[in-house]
Amino acid sequence: MRYLPLTQEDRADMLSVIGANSVDDFYTDVPESARLPGTVPGLPDHQGELAVERYLTKLANKNVTASESAFFVGCGAYKHHVPASVDMVIQRSEFLTTYTPYQPEIAQGTLQTLFEFQTQVAEITAMDVANASMYDGATSCAEAAVMACRATRRKKVVLSGGLHPHYAASTKLLCEAQGIEVVQLPAAIDGELELAGAVDDATACVIGQSPNVFGTITDMTPVADAAHEKKALFVSVFTEAVSLGLVKPPGEMGADIAVGEGQSIGNSLNFGGPYVGLFAATQKLVRQMPGRLCGETTDAEGKRGFVLTLSTREQHIRRDKATSNICTNSGLCALAFTAHMTLLGGKGLRDLAVLNHEAACDLADALEAVDGVEIITPRFFNEFAFRVPMNAADALQGLLDRDVVGGVRASRLYPHEDELSNVIVCAATECTTPEDIAAYASALKEILS
Amino acid sequence: MTVKYTEDHEWVSVEGDTAIVGITSYAAEQLGDVVFVELPEEGRNSNKGDELAVVESVKAASDVYAPVSGIVKEANSELEGAPETVNQDPEGKGWFVKMLITDPTQLDAMMDADAYKAFCADL
Amino acid sequence: MSMNSQGRPSTPVATGSQHDTETVSGSKGLYQFEPLIFETDRWGKTGVDLPKAKGTKSRLGGVERAGKAELPGLSEPETVRHYVRLSQRNYAIDLGLFPLGSCTMKHNPRLNEKMARLPGFADIHPMQPQASVQGALELIDELATWLKTLTGMPAVAMSPKAGAHGELCGMLAIRQALISRGEADTRKRVLVPASAHGTNPATAAQCGFIVDEISADKRGRVDMEDLRAKLEKTDDVAGIMLTNPNTCGLFETDIKDIADLIHEAGGYFYCDGANFNAIVGRVRPGDLGIDAMHINLHKTFSTPHGGGGPGSGPTVLSEALAPFAPVPFILKDEDGFRLVEEAEEEAKESFGRMASFHGQMGMFVRALSYMLSHGADGLKQVAEDAVLNANYIQAKLKTVMTPAFDGFCMHEALFSDKFTAEGIETIDIAKALIDEGYHPMTMYFPLVVHGAMLIEPTETESKAELDRFCGALESVARRAAQGDDTLKGAPYLAPMKRLDETQAARKPVLKWVPPAPEQLAAE
């Protein structure tokens, strides 16, 4: 076995040092009926690199990749270009094969990058503080809801009709397990502001999203004001981090907590994971936050360094009273995020956002020109919804047959909303070419005629 | 003014119907460097034994229980910016809350300074 | 004689004086000084070349960002150098033995990295039509088959994002099962051993359960007397969360009795699978009577720890809990593989959705690559070598240090601080190991052992490396036993001296802030 350095001689020597006859001696505590006589039945034996590589490559080749097609799928994950140096950074052994930085004297590399990550996330969301990452956007949203309940000592949260249904489901699940009431407003293309009317004296927080799952962008300041009037918190969600370069960020709308998906910056699509949840809040709420926090300090000689801090919030110290059960977060994906962000800078993020927006505008123009297409997202960044005069699933299949991966049918996210059955949500990014857009428009024209 | 102690290492200094509550020097030393104290809001009604505050060092968090029943009149806001006061002067400037006590008889069962000293010596 | 070059000294000369070790640049030989990215002159710049925007179109409807995001953008050479320099301040498995107990820092095969980066896995979208991702669904289904076969369990939920998320999955399945029995409001008590990982009680609490702690006996196992006492009252018991092999590195000898007792009480058995690597390929947890167990792919199946994630925590479920598994999951029919994404119809009893999409695909590819490489025979050898290595360390150090419990251990050796002289603490031994070139062991965990030192070498260490490590630790342990005060200042040779965690927690500085103008003027 290429991964196991011990030789048979080593094993024999070691057993004699230990004073054991065979490794079986170590397993005598296992109930006899549960000791397997040989290997686990039903599984093949070991294979060489070449055989494994061949097999997995064959599986990989059965999939249609985003790069080899005209690709317009969004709804919570986005096809962006990742600079080559980002992947090189995350493949550095010292980042890839290290642990959570529990021993700060020999983990300053990870810790400094986390500190930089937190600063970048706080800046782009326009919030006071950010943590060192969560699993993904949906779990961040769920944690924000229970955090708001803790901070306000209330037990009710209200979700907008434009919150990504996966985020809504994850939030509902965690809240209900803790006896928190969840009010879900009906699905709405442009309904984030309705949260303002849904907040009452029992509400811990209202959760709105911009750009929302249909791509609609909204200045949710009135929602924040209404929440604060009732001493409730406003949680602002995003699924497309690149939008923060151009669209009004959570902090400019009065958000108390900002959560979202960071995949768009530095991370590949990966069929849904691993991604990186972003979590930011106002200074006032910092001790209620879940997850790791990295802070600045000095060493015994007065040199600046970084450590994990405010750990008493966390499970390894507070146990059943912890703010969350999260332990492992998304360190390497956060590193990819921060490395890409370091290349972009504030200027690059804005330039990238503008390109995304223009690509989406071009796409909207091209699709609008197709007879029967009606764009129903009133204001958008790089993603919007449109109606077709036929079932959206059939339209998407027709597009796929013409090598266009045209987006997500709204009915996949809302199986019970009949009036969304002919709605497609599509996204364009800097990777979208004029040829892709032309291919989309002409394929759609063919299908609809 | 009388000062009483609990087995959970809280001290209570009583004057009239007001009690000042904090943690003892012994407790402060055991905890190590205090980095944060979470204090209750004014007006909170606590029963004896309820969680009143949380005192944190870097690697530990301990609940502080209400030694007597009462209503929180004031929390020591000085601790917010200077939690180290708990280490420097635990039974003086490092007090946690002032409470309006509702049942003074609860004090009777608590230890005086000598009894508490003996109690700690046995730990 | 013709001379065409000047000679130069080529033999070191003793100078007789010690040069000052401080430098003007802050760098020291191969150790390069590196500031924060915010301390550069790259404000307002960018390190990416993007096509020029046309600047003509907008459908933003005025919902624009008012203030710019002010962040520096470094050029590629600066960026690469920044991260490579920072990387050199990190210890890593690729540098040396990383004996963090309970964390399983084994070698991460590079084939796995290569496979995860195949465009057919890395460049596919979770919401693209299922007909276009059949290979991806097949891979998840195959990994699920391996996990079910290795654990001897009938079902597995693939979406949990890490170990603690898998715990959440298992406990939510238990909660849902209790709801279906109409007992969710009465069965609220979850038994958790005092030695458990903090995530266990935290998870139980996150699911609305009440934690009831059970103590450990003198052998480091569950105290059966205490357990029986805690189960005298049964109608409020939801279940037990138990790590096996446990956090003391020991197999729970009474595990079958524990399973029977909890089932008789009407509760469920959640097994924390963090230490599955000690028994993989040799023992199937399904044969022990468990109802749920998460598997940390980043421990047992070698996906990289990445400085704190991403992890992946697929959770196997018994027949009793399988109907309540979260969505999405994969079914196979005559048309191929398909995802069940809603908690209805064939998933009508599902407790719901835990995260955005279908799980940690990137980790699935790596884990399957690892499993295929090892096969059933190799995985058995993995467990045996991991256990052999740990026992070797215990045997080599047991005369110098104090083993916490008698007898053989499983995959990790646990010592207490009993052998240390007054004033020397576990942390001093840990920090001194840094000077010897090793990452410290897990310290002060499990909580049931005073000054605990938990050492997990894993199977990917050679005997020679173990001998070197034992030699280093033995010498540090002897100094600790003798009360060598210089240990208190360790590490001396790391990039940083001990850091002030009190200061960090008292006055948290969680992001970079620009220096105040007066401070800049003074510089």
mmCIF file of C-alpha atoms in Angstrom, chain C residues 126-428:
data_model
loop_
_atom_site.group_PDB
_atom_site.id
_atom_site.type_symbol
_atom_site.label_atom_id
_atom_site.label_comp_id
_atom_site.label_asym_id
_atom_site.label_seq_id
_atom_site.Cartn_x
_atom_site.Cartn_y
_atom_site.Cartn_z
ATOM 1 C CA PRO C 126 -25.615 21.918 -8.267
ATOM 2 C CA MET C 127 -28.722 23.236 -10.015
ATOM 3 C CA GLN C 128 -27.984 22.301 -13.610
ATOM 4 C CA PRO C 129 -30.330 19.723 -15.151
ATOM 5 C CA GLN C 130 -29.872 16.309 -13.540
ATOM 6 C CA ALA C 131 -29.512 14.666 -16.938
ATOM 7 C CA SER C 132 -26.264 16.613 -17.338
ATOM 8 C CA VAL C 133 -24.694 15.469 -14.046
ATOM 9 C CA GLN C 134 -25.289 11.707 -14.042
ATOM 10 C CA GLY C 135 -21.621 10.974 -13.372
ATOM 11 C CA ALA C 136 -21.646 13.196 -10.290
ATOM 12 C CA LEU C 137 -24.777 11.570 -8.917
ATOM 13 C CA GLU C 138 -23.275 8.158 -9.592
ATOM 14 C CA LEU C 139 -20.147 9.118 -7.645
ATOM 15 C CA ILE C 140 -22.182 10.222 -4.620
ATOM 16 C CA ASP C 141 -24.216 7.033 -4.829
ATOM 17 C CA GLU C 142 -21.074 4.919 -4.969
ATOM 18 C CA LEU C 143 -19.504 6.697 -2.008
ATOM 19 C CA ALA C 144 -22.759 6.142 -0.125
ATOM 20 C CA THR C 145 -22.508 2.410 -0.885
ATOM 21 C CA TRP C 146 -18.953 2.287 0.497
ATOM 22 C CA LEU C 147 -19.986 4.124 3.652
ATOM 23 C CA LYS C 148 -22.998 1.884 4.214
ATOM 24 C CA THR C 149 -20.956 -1.268 3.617
ATOM 25 C CA LEU C 150 -18.072 -0.204 5.871
ATOM 26 C CA THR C 151 -20.427 0.706 8.696
ATOM 27 C CA GLY C 152 -22.945 -2.084 8.155
ATOM 28 C CA MET C 153 -25.781 0.438 8.171
ATOM 29 C CA PRO C 154 -28.751 0.558 5.771
ATOM 30 C CA ALA C 155 -28.870 4.286 4.963
ATOM 31 C CA VAL C 156 -26.676 7.339 4.809
ATOM 32 C CA ALA C 157 -27.408 11.070 4.624
ATOM 33 C CA MET C 158 -24.781 12.731 2.457
ATOM 34 C CA SER C 159 -25.542 16.440 2.882
ATOM 35 C CA PRO C 160 -24.002 17.242 6.310
ATOM 36 C CA LYS C 161 -21.135 19.659 5.837
ATOM 37 C CA ALA C 162 -18.846 18.623 8.709
ATOM 38 C CA GLY C 163 -18.728 16.417 11.779
ATOM 39 C CA ALA C 164 -20.810 18.677 13.985
ATOM 40 C CA HIS C 165 -23.281 19.110 11.135
ATOM 41 C CA GLY C 166 -23.521 15.309 10.937
ATOM 42 C CA GLU C 167 -24.258 15.221 14.653
ATOM 43 C CA LEU C 168 -27.010 17.729 14.001
ATOM 44 C CA CYS C 169 -28.316 15.454 11.246
ATOM 45 C CA GLY C 170 -28.417 12.413 13.520
ATOM 46 C CA MET C 171 -30.026 14.260 16.420
ATOM 47 C CA LEU C 172 -32.622 15.878 14.154
ATOM 48 C CA ALA C 173 -33.452 12.421 12.790
ATOM 49 C CA ILE C 174 -33.948 11.248 16.374
ATOM 50 C CA ARG C 175 -36.110 14.274 17.086
ATOM 51 C CA GLN C 176 -38.195 13.561 13.994
ATOM 52 C CA ALA C 177 -38.591 9.912 14.989
ATOM 53 C CA LEU C 178 -39.837 11.050 18.396
ATOM 54 C CA ILE C 179 -42.253 13.471 16.714
ATOM 55 C CA SER C 180 -43.633 10.603 14.642
ATOM 56 C CA ARG C 181 -44.091 8.609 17.849
ATOM 57 C CA GLY C 182 -45.839 11.566 19.458
ATOM 58 C CA GLU C 183 -43.169 11.748 22.151
ATOM 59 C CA ALA C 184 -41.069 14.735 21.115
ATOM 60 C CA ASP C 185 -42.449 16.927 23.888
ATOM 61 C CA THR C 186 -41.800 14.419 26.646
ATOM 62 C CA ARG C 187 -38.547 12.766 25.577
ATOM 63 C CA LYS C 188 -36.119 15.633 25.980
ATOM 64 C CA ARG C 189 -33.178 14.131 27.867
ATOM 65 C CA VAL C 190 -29.997 13.150 26.044
ATOM 66 C CA LEU C 191 -27.235 11.342 27.918
ATOM 67 C CA VAL C 192 -23.729 12.537 27.108
ATOM 68 C CA PRO C 193 -20.535 11.277 28.765
ATOM 69 C CA ALA C 194 -18.363 13.840 30.521
ATOM 70 C CA SER C 195 -15.518 12.881 28.186
ATOM 71 C CA ALA C 196 -17.462 13.838 25.018
ATOM 72 C CA HIS C 197 -16.354 16.346 22.414
ATOM 73 C CA GLY C 198 -17.948 19.751 23.096
ATOM 74 C CA THR C 199 -19.898 19.422 19.887
ATOM 75 C CA ASN C 200 -22.041 16.623 21.400
ATOM 76 C CA PRO C 201 -23.673 18.637 24.177
ATOM 77 C CA ALA C 202 -23.760 21.707 21.913
ATOM 78 C CA THR C 203 -25.561 19.741 19.202
ATOM 79 C CA ALA C 204 -28.069 18.231 21.596
ATOM 80 C CA ALA C 205 -28.850 21.706 22.911
ATOM 81 C CA GLN C 206 -29.188 23.082 19.347
ATOM 82 C CA CYS C 207 -31.906 20.471 18.764
ATOM 83 C CA GLY C 208 -33.803 21.519 21.859
ATOM 84 C CA PHE C 209 -32.699 18.570 23.995
ATOM 85 C CA ILE C 210 -31.527 18.751 27.591
ATOM 86 C CA VAL C 211 -28.060 17.348 28.280
ATOM 87 C CA ASP C 212 -27.643 14.905 31.154
ATOM 88 C CA GLU C 213 -23.982 14.134 31.822
ATOM 89 C CA ILE C 214 -22.858 10.593 32.624
ATOM 90 C CA SER C 215 -19.536 9.996 34.314
ATOM 91 C CA ALA C 216 -16.580 7.878 33.308
ATOM 92 C CA ASP C 217 -15.390 4.917 35.350
ATOM 93 C CA LYS C 218 -11.838 4.193 36.456
ATOM 94 C CA ARG C 219 -11.175 2.386 33.190
ATOM 95 C CA GLY C 220 -12.006 5.465 31.113
ATOM 96 C CA ARG C 221 -15.264 3.983 29.883
ATOM 97 C CA VAL C 222 -18.907 4.846 30.522
ATOM 98 C CA ASP C 223 -19.718 4.262 34.190
ATOM 99 C CA MET C 224 -22.415 1.597 33.778
ATOM 100 C CA GLU C 225 -23.716 2.115 37.281
ATOM 101 C CA ASP C 226 -24.240 5.794 36.607
ATOM 102 C CA LEU C 227 -25.833 4.986 33.262
ATOM 103 C CA ARG C 228 -28.278 2.551 34.830
ATOM 104 C CA ALA C 229 -29.150 5.125 37.481
ATOM 105 C CA LYS C 230 -29.763 7.745 34.806
ATOM 106 C CA LEU C 231 -32.031 5.296 33.010
ATOM 107 C CA GLU C 232 -34.198 4.474 36.002
ATOM 108 C CA LYS C 233 -36.614 7.039 34.721
ATOM 109 C CA THR C 234 -37.153 6.189 31.055
ATOM 110 C CA ASP C 235 -40.119 8.168 29.733
ATOM 111 C CA ASP C 236 -38.104 11.356 29.224
ATOM 112 C CA VAL C 237 -35.104 9.755 27.510
ATOM 113 C CA ALA C 238 -34.485 10.711 23.886
ATOM 114 C CA GLY C 239 -31.159 8.960 23.505
ATOM 115 C CA ILE C 240 -27.457 8.829 24.156
ATOM 116 C CA MET C 241 -24.536 10.425 22.314
ATOM 117 C CA LEU C 242 -21.436 8.312 22.699
ATOM 118 C CA THR C 243 -18.100 8.413 20.932
ATOM 119 C CA ASN C 244 -16.647 4.985 20.153
ATOM 120 C CA PRO C 245 -13.741 4.403 20.300
ATOM 121 C CA ASN C 246 -14.099 7.101 22.926
ATOM 122 C CA THR C 247 -12.129 10.294 23.472
ATOM 123 C CA CYS C 248 -9.784 8.498 25.872
ATOM 124 C CA GLY C 249 -8.738 6.373 22.915
ATOM 125 C CA LEU C 250 -10.502 3.315 24.303
ATOM 126 C CA PHE C 251 -13.152 0.997 22.916
ATOM 127 C CA GLU C 252 -16.355 1.045 24.968
ATOM 128 C CA THR C 253 -16.382 -2.567 26.153
ATOM 129 C CA ASP C 254 -20.024 -2.420 27.227
ATOM 130 C CA ILE C 255 -21.247 -0.887 24.013
ATOM 131 C CA LYS C 256 -23.785 -3.589 23.252
ATOM 132 C CA ASP C 257 -25.248 -3.381 26.748
ATOM 133 C CA ILE C 258 -25.378 0.382 26.387
ATOM 134 C CA ALA C 259 -27.258 -0.005 23.099
ATOM 135 C CA ASP C 260 -29.690 -2.460 24.676
ATOM 136 C CA LEU C 261 -30.275 -0.287 27.720
ATOM 137 C CA ILE C 262 -30.981 2.825 25.675
ATOM 138 C CA HIS C 263 -33.290 0.944 23.312
ATOM 139 C CA GLU C 264 -35.176 -0.640 26.215
ATOM 140 C CA ALA C 265 -35.622 2.856 27.599
ATOM 141 C CA GLY C 266 -37.213 3.858 24.294
ATOM 142 C CA GLY C 267 -34.318 6.057 23.229
ATOM 143 C CA TYR C 268 -31.892 6.080 20.292
ATOM 144 C CA PHE C 269 -28.143 5.550 20.160
ATOM 145 C CA TYR C 270 -26.138 8.296 18.459
ATOM 146 C CA CYS C 271 -22.539 7.243 17.963
ATOM 147 C CA ASP C 272 -19.988 10.007 17.352
ATOM 148 C CA GLY C 273 -17.863 8.555 14.566
ATOM 149 C CA ALA C 274 -14.922 10.922 14.964
ATOM 150 C CA ASN C 275 -12.696 7.962 15.829
ATOM 151 C CA PHE C 276 -13.969 5.541 13.192
ATOM 152 C CA ASN C 277 -10.441 5.413 11.771
ATOM 153 C CA ALA C 278 -9.417 3.084 14.605
ATOM 154 C CA ILE C 279 -11.838 0.345 13.559
ATOM 155 C CA VAL C 280 -12.574 0.975 9.875
ATOM 156 C CA GLY C 281 -12.388 -2.224 7.866
ATOM 157 C CA ARG C 282 -12.319 -4.369 11.026
ATOM 158 C CA VAL C 283 -15.516 -3.542 12.900
ATOM 159 C CA ARG C 284 -18.864 -2.397 11.509
ATOM 160 C CA PRO C 285 -20.635 -0.010 13.917
ATOM 161 C CA GLY C 286 -23.915 -1.436 12.614
ATOM 162 C CA ASP C 287 -23.024 -4.659 14.429
ATOM 163 C CA LEU C 288 -22.887 -2.770 17.720
ATOM 164 C CA GLY C 289 -26.503 -1.614 17.850
ATOM 165 C CA ILE C 290 -26.173 2.059 16.950
ATOM 166 C CA ASP C 291 -28.905 4.162 15.294
ATOM 167 C CA ALA C 292 -26.854 6.974 13.786
ATOM 168 C CA MET C 293 -23.223 7.906 13.295
ATOM 169 C CA HIS C 294 -21.494 10.691 11.416
ATOM 170 C CA ILE C 295 -18.283 9.974 9.561
ATOM 171 C CA ASN C 296 -15.701 12.743 9.290
ATOM 172 C CA LEU C 297 -14.412 12.269 5.750
ATOM 173 C CA HIS C 298 -11.632 14.688 6.754
ATOM 174 C CA LYS C 299 -10.458 12.303 9.449
ATOM 175 C CA THR C 300 -10.944 8.661 8.539
ATOM 176 C CA PHE C 301 -10.903 9.194 4.777
ATOM 177 C CA SER C 302 -8.061 11.713 4.534
ATOM 178 C CA THR C 303 -9.675 14.750 2.950
ATOM 179 C CA PRO C 304 -7.433 17.684 3.885
ATOM 180 C CA HIS C 305 -8.115 19.679 7.054
ATOM 181 C CA GLY C 306 -7.283 22.933 5.256
ATOM 182 C CA GLY C 307 -6.518 24.940 8.393
ATOM 183 C CA GLY C 308 -10.054 24.438 9.714
ATOM 184 C CA GLY C 309 -12.185 22.913 7.021
ATOM 185 C CA PRO C 310 -14.002 22.288 4.848
ATOM 186 C CA GLY C 311 -15.046 19.028 6.418
ATOM 187 C CA SER C 312 -17.744 16.621 5.408
ATOM 188 C CA GLY C 313 -19.941 14.571 7.709
ATOM 189 C CA PRO C 314 -22.103 11.947 5.986
ATOM 190 C CA THR C 315 -24.304 10.325 8.609
ATOM 191 C CA VAL C 316 -25.326 6.661 8.525
ATOM 192 C CA LEU C 317 -28.767 5.797 9.872
ATOM 193 C CA SER C 318 -30.462 2.632 11.114
ATOM 194 C CA GLU C 319 -33.761 1.273 9.725
ATOM 195 C CA ALA C 320 -35.513 3.080 12.567
ATOM 196 C CA LEU C 321 -34.137 6.487 11.587
ATOM 197 C CA ALA C 322 -33.689 6.126 7.820
ATOM 198 C CA PRO C 323 -37.186 7.387 6.881
ATOM 199 C CA PHE C 324 -36.406 10.716 8.548
ATOM 200 C CA ALA C 325 -33.175 11.394 6.625
ATOM 201 C CA PRO C 326 -32.722 14.911 5.253
ATOM 202 C CA VAL C 327 -33.234 15.933 1.634
ATOM 203 C CA PRO C 328 -31.728 15.925 -0.885
ATOM 204 C CA PHE C 329 -30.878 12.282 -1.492
ATOM 205 C CA ILE C 330 -30.281 10.208 -4.597
ATOM 206 C CA LEU C 331 -32.488 7.462 -6.017
ATOM 207 C CA LYS C 332 -31.726 5.241 -8.971
ATOM 208 C CA ASP C 333 -34.380 4.096 -11.412
ATOM 209 C CA GLU C 334 -34.527 2.979 -15.041
ATOM 210 C CA ASP C 335 -33.804 6.539 -16.257
ATOM 211 C CA GLY C 336 -30.663 6.774 -14.176
ATOM 212 C CA PHE C 337 -29.907 8.698 -10.985
ATOM 213 C CA ARG C 338 -32.164 11.439 -9.691
ATOM 214 C CA LEU C 339 -32.254 13.771 -6.716
ATOM 215 C CA VAL C 340 -35.149 13.882 -4.284
ATOM 216 C CA GLU C 341 -35.065 17.521 -3.222
ATOM 217 C CA GLU C 342 -38.321 18.138 -1.369
ATOM 218 C CA ALA C 343 -39.568 16.624 1.891
ATOM 219 C CA GLU C 344 -42.646 15.087 0.320
ATOM 220 C CA GLU C 345 -43.800 11.979 -1.565
ATOM 221 C CA GLU C 346 -40.927 9.459 -1.298
ATOM 222 C CA ALA C 347 -39.360 11.708 1.350
ATOM 223 C CA LYS C 348 -42.553 12.605 3.176
ATOM 224 C CA GLU C 349 -41.137 11.697 6.595
ATOM 225 C CA SER C 350 -37.844 13.540 6.024
ATOM 226 C CA PHE C 351 -36.960 16.099 8.667
ATOM 227 C CA GLY C 352 -36.104 18.598 5.944
ATOM 228 C CA ARG C 353 -33.098 20.357 4.485
ATOM 229 C CA MET C 354 -29.847 21.175 6.296
ATOM 230 C CA ALA C 355 -27.823 23.214 3.799
ATOM 231 C CA SER C 356 -27.810 24.802 0.379
ATOM 232 C CA PHE C 357 -27.178 21.890 -1.957
ATOM 233 C CA HIS C 358 -26.256 18.192 -2.005
ATOM 234 C CA GLY C 359 -23.236 18.044 0.269
ATOM 235 C CA GLN C 360 -19.478 18.490 0.010
ATOM 236 C CA MET C 361 -18.899 17.109 -3.486
ATOM 237 C CA GLY C 362 -15.236 18.116 -3.505
ATOM 238 C CA MET C 363 -14.702 16.051 -0.371
ATOM 239 C CA PHE C 364 -16.741 13.143 -1.754
ATOM 240 C CA VAL C 365 -14.400 12.815 -4.731
ATOM 241 C CA ARG C 366 -11.339 12.833 -2.485
ATOM 242 C CA ALA C 367 -12.825 10.305 -0.062
ATOM 243 C CA LEU C 368 -13.864 7.903 -2.793
ATOM 244 C CA SER C 369 -10.433 8.203 -4.385
ATOM 245 C CA TYR C 370 -8.959 7.266 -0.995
ATOM 246 C CA MET C 371 -11.311 4.318 -0.531
ATOM 247 C CA LEU C 372 -10.751 2.926 -4.012
ATOM 248 C CA SER C 373 -7.004 3.250 -3.534
ATOM 249 C CA HIS C 374 -7.047 1.342 -0.231
ATOM 250 C CA GLY C 375 -9.804 -1.152 -0.882
ATOM 251 C CA ALA C 376 -11.222 -3.372 1.850
ATOM 252 C CA ASP C 377 -7.792 -4.854 2.592
ATOM 253 C CA GLY C 378 -6.001 -1.513 2.742
ATOM 254 C CA LEU C 379 -8.623 0.072 5.001
ATOM 255 C CA LYS C 380 -8.278 -2.777 7.474
ATOM 256 C CA GLN C 381 -4.529 -2.215 7.420
ATOM 257 C CA VAL C 382 -5.128 1.517 7.984
ATOM 258 C CA ALA C 383 -6.975 0.837 11.230
ATOM 259 C CA GLU C 384 -4.434 -1.727 12.399
ATOM 260 C CA ASP C 385 -1.416 0.459 11.682
ATOM 261 C CA ALA C 386 -3.045 3.469 13.338
ATOM 262 C CA VAL C 387 -3.676 1.418 16.470
ATOM 263 C CA LEU C 388 -0.236 -0.182 16.337
ATOM 264 C CA ASN C 389 1.468 3.219 16.054
ATOM 265 C CA ALA C 390 -0.472 4.611 19.015
ATOM 266 C CA ASN C 391 0.336 1.606 21.192
ATOM 267 C CA TYR C 392 3.970 1.884 20.198
ATOM 268 C CA ILE C 393 4.044 5.473 21.431
ATOM 269 C CA GLN C 394 2.274 4.511 24.630
ATOM 270 C CA ALA C 395 4.734 1.678 25.228
ATOM 271 C CA LYS C 396 7.792 3.845 24.541
ATOM 272 C CA LEU C 397 6.641 6.678 26.820
ATOM 273 C CA LYS C 398 4.812 4.910 29.618
ATOM 274 C CA THR C 399 7.793 4.848 31.942
ATOM 275 C CA VAL C 400 8.457 8.587 31.586
ATOM 276 C CA MET C 401 4.923 9.902 31.339
ATOM 277 C CA THR C 402 1.741 8.774 33.116
ATOM 278 C CA PRO C 403 -0.684 6.793 30.960
ATOM 279 C CA ALA C 404 -4.219 7.867 31.923
ATOM 280 C CA PHE C 405 -5.520 4.292 31.909
ATOM 281 C CA ASP C 406 -4.149 0.760 32.038
ATOM 282 C CA GLY C 407 -3.969 -1.576 29.087
ATOM 283 C CA PHE C 408 -3.708 -1.153 25.349
ATOM 284 C CA CYS C 409 -5.191 1.867 23.647
ATOM 285 C CA MET C 410 -6.834 2.178 20.268
ATOM 286 C CA HIS C 411 -5.659 4.856 17.809
ATOM 287 C CA GLU C 412 -4.514 7.421 20.373
ATOM 288 C CA ALA C 413 -2.467 7.331 23.553
ATOM 289 C CA LEU C 414 -3.690 9.384 26.510
ATOM 290 C CA PHE C 415 -1.435 10.643 29.311
ATOM 291 C CA SER C 416 -2.170 12.748 32.379
ATOM 292 C CA ASP C 417 0.122 15.427 33.832
ATOM 293 C CA LYS C 418 0.727 13.434 37.008
ATOM 294 C CA PHE C 419 4.425 12.948 36.190
ATOM 295 C CA THR C 420 5.180 16.664 35.937
ATOM 296 C CA ALA C 421 6.852 18.593 38.739
ATOM 297 C CA GLU C 422 4.958 21.276 40.640
ATOM 298 C CA GLY C 423 4.526 24.365 38.475
ATOM 299 C CA ILE C 424 5.013 22.653 35.134
ATOM 300 C CA GLU C 425 1.828 22.331 33.121
ATOM 301 C CA THR C 426 0.684 20.380 30.121
ATOM 302 C CA ILE C 427 0.868 23.537 28.007
ATOM 303 C CA ASP C 428 4.592 23.862 28.816
#
